Coordinates of C-alpha atoms in Angstrom, one line a residue:
M10 CA 0.1 -0.2 0.0
S11 CA 3.0 2.2 0.3
H12 CA 4.2 1.4 -3.2
F13 CA 3.0 2.3 -6.5
G14 CA 4.0 -0.8 -8.4
R15 CA 1.1 -2.6 -10.2
L16 CA -1.3 0.4 -9.7
D17 CA -2.6 -0.3 -13.1
H18 CA -3.7 -3.7 -12.1
L19 CA -5.5 -2.4 -8.9
V20 CA -7.4 0.1 -11.1
N21 CA -8.3 -2.4 -13.6
N22 CA -9.7 -4.7 -11.0
A23 CA -11.2 -2.2 -8.5
G24 CA -14.3 -4.5 -7.9
M25 CA -17.8 -4.9 -9.4
T26 CA -21.1 -3.5 -8.6
A27 CA -24.7 -4.7 -8.6
V28 CA -26.6 -3.9 -11.6
S29 CA -30.3 -4.7 -10.5
L30 CA -32.2 -2.5 -8.3
F31 CA -31.8 -2.9 -4.7
E32 CA -35.4 -4.2 -4.2
E33 CA -35.0 -6.8 -7.0
T34 CA -32.0 -8.4 -5.2
E35 CA -33.1 -12.0 -4.4
E36 CA -30.8 -12.4 -1.1
I37 CA -28.8 -9.5 0.3
T38 CA -26.0 -12.0 1.6
N39 CA -25.4 -12.9 -2.2
V40 CA -23.9 -9.5 -2.9
R41 CA -22.2 -8.9 0.3
S42 CA -18.9 -9.4 -1.7
I43 CA -19.1 -6.0 -2.7
M44 CA -18.7 -4.5 0.9
D45 CA -16.2 -7.2 1.7
I46 CA -13.9 -6.3 -1.2
N47 CA -14.2 -2.8 -1.2
F48 CA -14.4 -1.8 2.4
W49 CA -13.3 -4.7 4.6
G50 CA -10.6 -5.6 2.3
S51 CA -9.1 -2.0 2.6
V52 CA -9.7 -2.2 6.3
Y53 CA -7.8 -5.5 6.9
M54 CA -4.9 -4.6 4.8
T55 CA -4.4 -1.1 6.6
R56 CA -4.7 -2.8 10.0
F57 CA -1.8 -5.0 9.3
A58 CA 0.3 -2.5 7.3
I59 CA 0.2 0.1 10.0
P60 CA 3.6 -0.6 11.9
Y61 CA 5.5 -1.0 8.5
L62 CA 4.0 2.1 7.4
R63 CA 4.8 4.2 10.5
Y64 CA 8.4 2.8 10.4
S65 CA 8.9 3.8 6.7
E66 CA 6.8 6.9 6.9
G67 CA 4.7 5.6 4.1
R68 CA 1.6 6.6 2.3
I69 CA -1.6 4.9 1.9
I70 CA -3.2 5.3 -1.6
V71 CA -6.9 4.8 -1.1
L72 CA -8.8 3.6 -4.3
S73 CA -12.3 5.1 -3.7
S74 CA -14.6 6.3 -6.3
A75 CA -16.6 9.2 -7.4
A76 CA -19.5 6.9 -6.7
S77 CA -18.9 7.7 -3.1
W78 CA -20.7 11.0 -3.6
M79 CA -22.7 10.3 -6.8
P80 CA -25.9 8.3 -6.0
A81 CA -26.2 6.5 -9.4
P82 CA -29.1 4.1 -9.4
R83 CA -28.7 0.3 -9.5
M84 CA -25.3 0.9 -7.7
S85 CA -26.5 1.6 -4.3
L86 CA -24.3 -1.2 -2.5
Y87 CA -21.3 -0.2 -4.4
N88 CA -21.8 3.4 -3.7
A89 CA -22.1 2.7 -0.2
S90 CA -19.0 0.6 -0.1
K91 CA -17.0 3.4 -1.6
S92 CA -18.5 5.9 0.8
A93 CA -17.4 3.8 3.8
M94 CA -13.9 3.6 2.3
A95 CA -13.8 7.4 2.1
Q96 CA -14.9 8.1 5.5
F97 CA -13.0 5.3 7.1
F98 CA -9.8 6.9 5.7
E99 CA -10.8 10.3 6.4
A100 CA -10.9 9.6 10.1
L101 CA -7.5 7.6 10.0
R102 CA -6.0 10.6 8.5
I103 CA -6.8 12.3 11.6
E104 CA -5.7 9.6 13.8
F105 CA -2.5 9.0 12.1
G106 CA -1.6 12.6 12.1
R107 CA 1.8 13.2 10.2
D108 CA 3.0 9.5 10.8
I109 CA 1.2 8.1 7.9
K110 CA 0.0 10.2 4.9
I111 CA -3.0 9.3 3.1
T112 CA -4.0 10.0 -0.5
L113 CA -7.7 9.6 -1.2
V114 CA -8.4 8.8 -4.9
T115 CA -11.9 9.1 -6.4
P116 CA -11.9 8.1 -10.2
G117 CA -14.8 8.5 -12.5
Y118 CA -15.4 5.8 -15.0
V119 CA -12.1 3.9 -15.9
E120 CA -11.4 1.0 -18.0
S121 CA -12.3 -1.9 -15.6
E122 CA -14.2 -4.9 -15.2
M123 CA -17.4 -2.7 -14.7
T124 CA -17.0 -0.7 -17.8
R125 CA -16.4 -4.0 -19.7
G126 CA -19.9 -4.9 -18.8
K127 CA -19.3 -7.3 -15.7
F128 CA -21.8 -6.9 -13.0
I129 CA -23.3 -8.9 -10.2
D130 CA -27.0 -9.7 -11.0
K131 CA -29.9 -10.0 -8.6
T132 CA -29.0 -13.8 -7.8
G133 CA -25.5 -12.7 -6.8
K134 CA -23.9 -14.3 -9.7
V135 CA -21.4 -12.7 -12.0
D136 CA -22.8 -11.8 -15.6
V137 CA -21.5 -9.8 -18.5
N138 CA -24.0 -7.3 -20.1
L139 CA -23.0 -4.7 -22.3
K140 CA -26.5 -3.3 -22.7
M141 CA -26.6 -2.5 -19.1
R142 CA -23.3 -1.2 -19.2
D143 CA -24.3 1.3 -21.6
V144 CA -27.2 2.2 -19.4
Q145 CA -25.1 2.7 -16.5
V146 CA -22.2 4.5 -18.1
G147 CA -24.1 6.3 -20.8
I148 CA -22.5 9.3 -22.1
T149 CA -20.0 9.6 -19.5
P150 CA -16.4 9.4 -20.8
V151 CA -14.3 6.7 -19.9
I152 CA -10.7 7.2 -19.4
K153 CA -7.9 4.6 -20.0
V154 CA -6.6 2.7 -17.1
E155 CA -2.9 3.8 -17.9
D156 CA -3.9 7.5 -17.6
C157 CA -5.9 6.8 -14.5
A158 CA -2.7 5.0 -13.1
K159 CA -0.3 7.8 -14.1
A160 CA -2.3 10.4 -12.5
I161 CA -2.5 8.7 -9.2
V162 CA 1.2 8.0 -9.0
N163 CA 2.0 11.5 -10.0
G164 CA -0.4 13.0 -7.5
A165 CA 0.7 10.7 -4.8
C166 CA 4.4 11.6 -5.3
R167 CA 3.4 15.2 -4.9
G168 CA 1.9 14.5 -1.8
E169 CA -1.7 15.3 -2.8
R170 CA -4.5 14.6 -0.3
Y171 CA -7.2 14.1 -3.0
I172 CA -7.0 13.0 -6.5
T173 CA -10.1 12.9 -8.9
V174 CA -9.5 11.3 -12.4
P175 CA -10.4 12.8 -14.7
A176 CA -9.8 16.1 -13.0
W177 CA -13.1 17.7 -14.5
F178 CA -15.1 15.0 -12.7
R179 CA -14.6 16.9 -9.4
V180 CA -17.4 19.3 -10.6
T181 CA -20.0 16.5 -10.0
Y182 CA -19.3 16.9 -6.2
L183 CA -20.4 20.4 -6.5
W184 CA -23.3 19.5 -8.3
K185 CA -24.4 16.9 -5.5
V186 CA -23.6 19.6 -2.8
F187 CA -25.5 22.5 -4.2
C188 CA -28.2 21.0 -6.4
P189 CA -28.8 17.5 -5.3
E190 CA -32.5 17.4 -6.4
V191 CA -31.3 18.3 -10.0
V192 CA -28.7 15.4 -9.8
E193 CA -31.2 13.1 -8.7
W194 CA -33.6 14.1 -11.5
I195 CA -31.1 13.7 -14.2
L196 CA -29.9 10.4 -13.1
R197 CA -33.5 9.1 -12.9
L198 CA -34.3 10.4 -16.2
L199 CA -31.2 8.8 -18.0
C200 CA -30.8 5.6 -16.0
L201 CA -34.3 4.4 -15.1
T202 CA -37.4 3.3 -17.1
G203 CA -40.9 3.3 -16.3
S204 CA -43.1 0.3 -15.0
G205 CA -43.4 -2.6 -17.5
K206 CA -40.4 -1.2 -19.5
S207 CA -37.0 -3.1 -19.9
P208 CA -34.2 -1.5 -18.1
E209 CA -32.2 -1.8 -21.3
D210 CA -34.4 0.9 -22.8
A211 CA -33.1 3.7 -20.5
L212 CA -32.6 7.1 -22.2
S213 CA -28.6 6.9 -21.4
K214 CA -28.4 3.9 -23.8
K215 CA -30.8 5.3 -26.4
I216 CA -28.6 8.4 -26.7
L217 CA -25.5 6.2 -27.2
N218 CA -27.3 4.1 -30.0
Y219 CA -28.8 7.2 -31.8
T220 CA -25.6 9.3 -31.8
G221 CA -22.7 6.9 -31.9
V222 CA -20.9 8.9 -29.4
Q223 CA -19.7 5.6 -27.7
K224 CA -16.8 5.6 -30.2
V225 CA -15.5 8.9 -28.8
L226 CA -16.2 8.5 -25.2
Y227 CA -15.2 4.9 -24.7
P228 CA -11.6 3.5 -25.2
E229 CA -11.6 1.2 -28.2
N230 CA -10.9 -1.9 -26.4
I231 CA -14.3 -1.8 -24.5
Q232 CA -16.5 -0.5 -27.1
Q233 CA -17.7 -3.9 -28.4
L234 CA -16.9 -6.9 -26.5
E235 CA -18.4 -10.4 -26.8
H236 CA -21.3 -11.1 -24.4
K237 CA -20.9 -14.0 -21.9
T238 CA -22.0 -15.2 -18.6
M239 CA -19.8 -16.4 -16.0

């Protein structure tokens, strides 16, 4: 955690998210892995690394997410796990003082398992669904994992406390703080469908289909992938 090696791997495998609505989840315990991986995995690693980090005056790089403040629908448990991470390490920042430094990273959409369409479905099984990927990501640009990793390493080397990649995504935090009702309305409009309609008919996906902007907004290697289940 005090080293930057294989950071691209960490960013690329930062966890998956449930894609069904919370009320559709058949058994809550089937999706507890989201919290186990994102939150408890970080807690346990930090607990055992503390003495070594104190000795080396190391730095903890926390891979949270902009989802920690953006209430995207169908991602409630994922959002909660990332929010928990952020608040946990904010508290540790105070407890550690100057002994152990902390850099909190909050990326937007990055090349990852999720942006390749891999989700946990309502039964708790892993599924690859590009149509629902297009619903969730929509017209939000997806940055390359290499660019994200470089930004994190460079920011951590400069001693930055917070890193948001891409940098423009910081404005979404201000949207959430100053006009939460507008953010909620837009997300509901883009990502949800009415009763009796397929979730794949969401407006965000229709915009991608009609405009073809996916070729501009998504890296080439995640634009079209073979659909499969796991």
